[in-house]
Amino acid sequence: MVLCGENVSDYDMIEKTLSTFHPGNIVLQQQYRANGYTRYSKLMEVLLVAEQNNELVMMNHQTRPTGAAPFPEANVASSSQNNGRGRGRGYGRNRGRGRGRGRGRGQGKEYRPDDPTMKGI
């Protein structure tokens, strides 16, 4: 490649590109140098893919920032918290008809069929 009358090699372009990395990304710069790219086009391919991946990560972070509510569990069979005890509806305390007094024999009073005051109730 000729730039301003001078021949510019792939090596020069690679070095110029890697030397313009931000000081916070010095580790990335070293990793790209260690990969030993000989063609500038190949380095640019890799850098563009890395940039696209970084944009995707940032977009995902913006939709659900760190510390936000976690994603719901994917393989949960049921959302109820019964911990495997009981089945179906009406299981547990105070469900259905209940126990004790008031199960069809009078109006919540003790059932005594011999008591004449209880006739008609």
Short mmCIF file of C-alpha atoms in Angstrom, two decimals:
data_model
loop_
_atom_site.label_atom_id
_atom_site.label_comp_id
_atom_site.label_asym_id
_atom_site.label_seq_id
_atom_site.Cartn_x
_atom_site.Cartn_y
_atom_site.Cartn_z
CA MET A 1 0.00 0.00 0.00
CA VAL A 2 1.28 3.46 -0.87
CA LEU A 3 0.44 6.38 1.41
CA CYS A 4 1.79 9.89 0.72
CA GLY A 5 4.41 8.46 -1.61
CA GLU A 6 5.71 5.94 0.92
CA ASN A 7 5.20 2.22 0.92
CA VAL A 8 3.31 1.11 4.03
CA SER A 9 3.56 -2.57 4.87
CA ASP A 10 1.02 -4.73 6.68
CA TYR A 11 3.42 -4.89 9.62
CA ASP A 12 3.47 -1.09 9.92
CA MET A 13 -0.34 -0.87 9.80
CA ILE A 14 -0.69 -3.64 12.40
CA GLU A 15 1.78 -1.90 14.73
CA LYS A 16 0.07 1.46 14.26
CA THR A 17 -3.34 -0.09 15.01
CA LEU A 18 -2.13 -1.92 18.12
CA SER A 19 -0.24 1.12 19.39
CA THR A 20 -3.45 3.20 19.35
CA PHE A 21 -5.17 0.95 21.91
CA HIS A 22 -6.32 2.69 25.09
CA PRO A 23 -3.91 2.21 28.03
CA GLY A 24 -6.68 0.35 29.87
CA ASN A 25 -6.64 -2.29 27.13
CA ILE A 26 -2.91 -2.98 27.24
CA VAL A 27 -3.56 -6.67 27.95
CA LEU A 28 -5.67 -6.95 24.80
CA GLN A 29 -2.93 -5.23 22.83
CA GLN A 30 -0.41 -7.79 24.10
CA GLN A 31 -2.74 -10.68 23.27
CA TYR A 32 -3.26 -9.46 19.70
CA ARG A 33 0.50 -9.03 19.29
CA ALA A 34 1.08 -12.54 20.66
CA ASN A 35 -1.28 -13.99 18.05
CA GLY A 36 1.23 -12.86 15.43
CA TYR A 37 -1.04 -11.47 12.72
CA THR A 38 0.85 -11.00 9.46
CA ARG A 39 -2.00 -9.55 7.42
CA TYR A 40 -3.70 -6.31 8.41
CA SER A 41 -7.03 -7.49 6.95
CA LYS A 42 -7.05 -10.52 9.27
CA LEU A 43 -6.40 -8.33 12.34
CA MET A 44 -9.20 -5.97 11.30
CA GLU A 45 -11.58 -8.94 10.89
CA VAL A 46 -10.83 -10.11 14.43
CA LEU A 47 -11.12 -6.59 15.87
CA LEU A 48 -14.49 -6.00 14.18
CA VAL A 49 -15.89 -9.28 15.56
CA ALA A 50 -14.60 -8.36 19.03
CA GLU A 51 -16.25 -4.94 18.75
CA GLN A 52 -19.58 -6.50 17.73
CA ASN A 53 -19.40 -8.92 20.67
CA ASN A 54 -18.62 -6.06 23.05
CA GLU A 55 -21.60 -4.06 21.76
CA LEU A 56 -23.86 -7.07 22.31
CA VAL A 57 -22.57 -7.52 25.86
CA MET A 58 -23.15 -3.83 26.61
CA MET A 59 -26.67 -3.96 25.16
CA ASN A 60 -27.49 -7.01 27.31
CA HIS A 61 -26.07 -5.26 30.37
CA GLN A 62 -28.24 -2.21 29.75
CA THR A 63 -31.41 -4.30 29.50
CA ARG A 64 -30.67 -6.15 32.78
CA PRO A 65 -27.93 -4.43 34.82
CA THR A 66 -25.77 -6.29 37.30
CA GLY A 67 -27.62 -6.73 40.59
CA ALA A 68 -31.08 -6.63 39.02
CA ALA A 69 -33.61 -9.40 39.64
CA PRO A 70 -32.34 -12.71 38.26
CA PHE A 71 -33.89 -14.43 35.29
CA PRO A 72 -36.65 -16.88 36.24
CA GLU A 73 -35.49 -20.46 36.42
CA ALA A 74 -35.99 -22.17 33.06
CA ASN A 75 -36.62 -25.73 34.25
CA VAL A 76 -38.95 -25.15 37.18
CA ALA A 77 -41.92 -27.52 36.95
CA SER A 78 -44.27 -25.45 39.08
CA SER A 79 -44.26 -21.99 40.55
CA SER A 80 -45.92 -22.99 43.83
CA GLN A 81 -43.78 -23.39 46.93
CA ASN A 82 -45.25 -26.65 48.24
CA ASN A 83 -41.83 -28.32 48.53
CA GLY A 84 -43.23 -31.64 47.39
CA ARG A 85 -45.85 -31.96 50.14
CA GLY A 86 -49.45 -32.72 49.25
CA ARG A 87 -51.23 -32.79 45.94
CA GLY A 88 -53.76 -30.70 44.18
CA ARG A 89 -56.13 -28.15 45.63
CA GLY A 90 -57.34 -27.98 49.19
CA TYR A 91 -54.29 -29.52 50.80
CA GLY A 92 -53.15 -27.97 54.06
CA ARG A 93 -54.76 -26.05 56.89
CA ASN A 94 -58.13 -24.35 56.66
CA ARG A 95 -58.92 -25.68 53.23
CA GLY A 96 -62.17 -27.28 52.20
CA ARG A 97 -64.74 -28.26 54.83
CA GLY A 98 -62.44 -28.52 57.79
CA ARG A 99 -62.93 -30.67 60.87
CA GLY A 100 -64.98 -30.74 64.03
CA ARG A 101 -68.25 -28.93 64.58
CA GLY A 102 -70.47 -27.68 61.83
CA ARG A 103 -70.22 -30.44 59.30
CA GLY A 104 -73.87 -30.80 58.34
CA ARG A 105 -75.40 -31.77 61.71
CA GLY A 106 -77.01 -28.61 62.90
CA GLN A 107 -75.88 -25.05 62.80
CA GLY A 108 -72.57 -25.33 64.51
CA LYS A 109 -74.12 -26.85 67.65
CA GLU A 110 -73.45 -30.19 69.14
CA TYR A 111 -75.59 -32.96 67.63
CA ARG A 112 -77.84 -34.63 70.22
CA PRO A 113 -80.70 -36.55 68.59
CA ASP A 114 -82.40 -37.27 71.99
CA ASP A 115 -82.61 -33.63 73.09
CA PRO A 116 -86.17 -32.32 72.51
CA THR A 117 -84.94 -28.72 72.25
CA MET A 118 -82.90 -29.64 69.21
CA LYS A 119 -85.86 -30.84 67.13
CA GLY A 120 -86.33 -28.87 63.99
CA ILE A 121 -82.85 -27.50 63.83
#
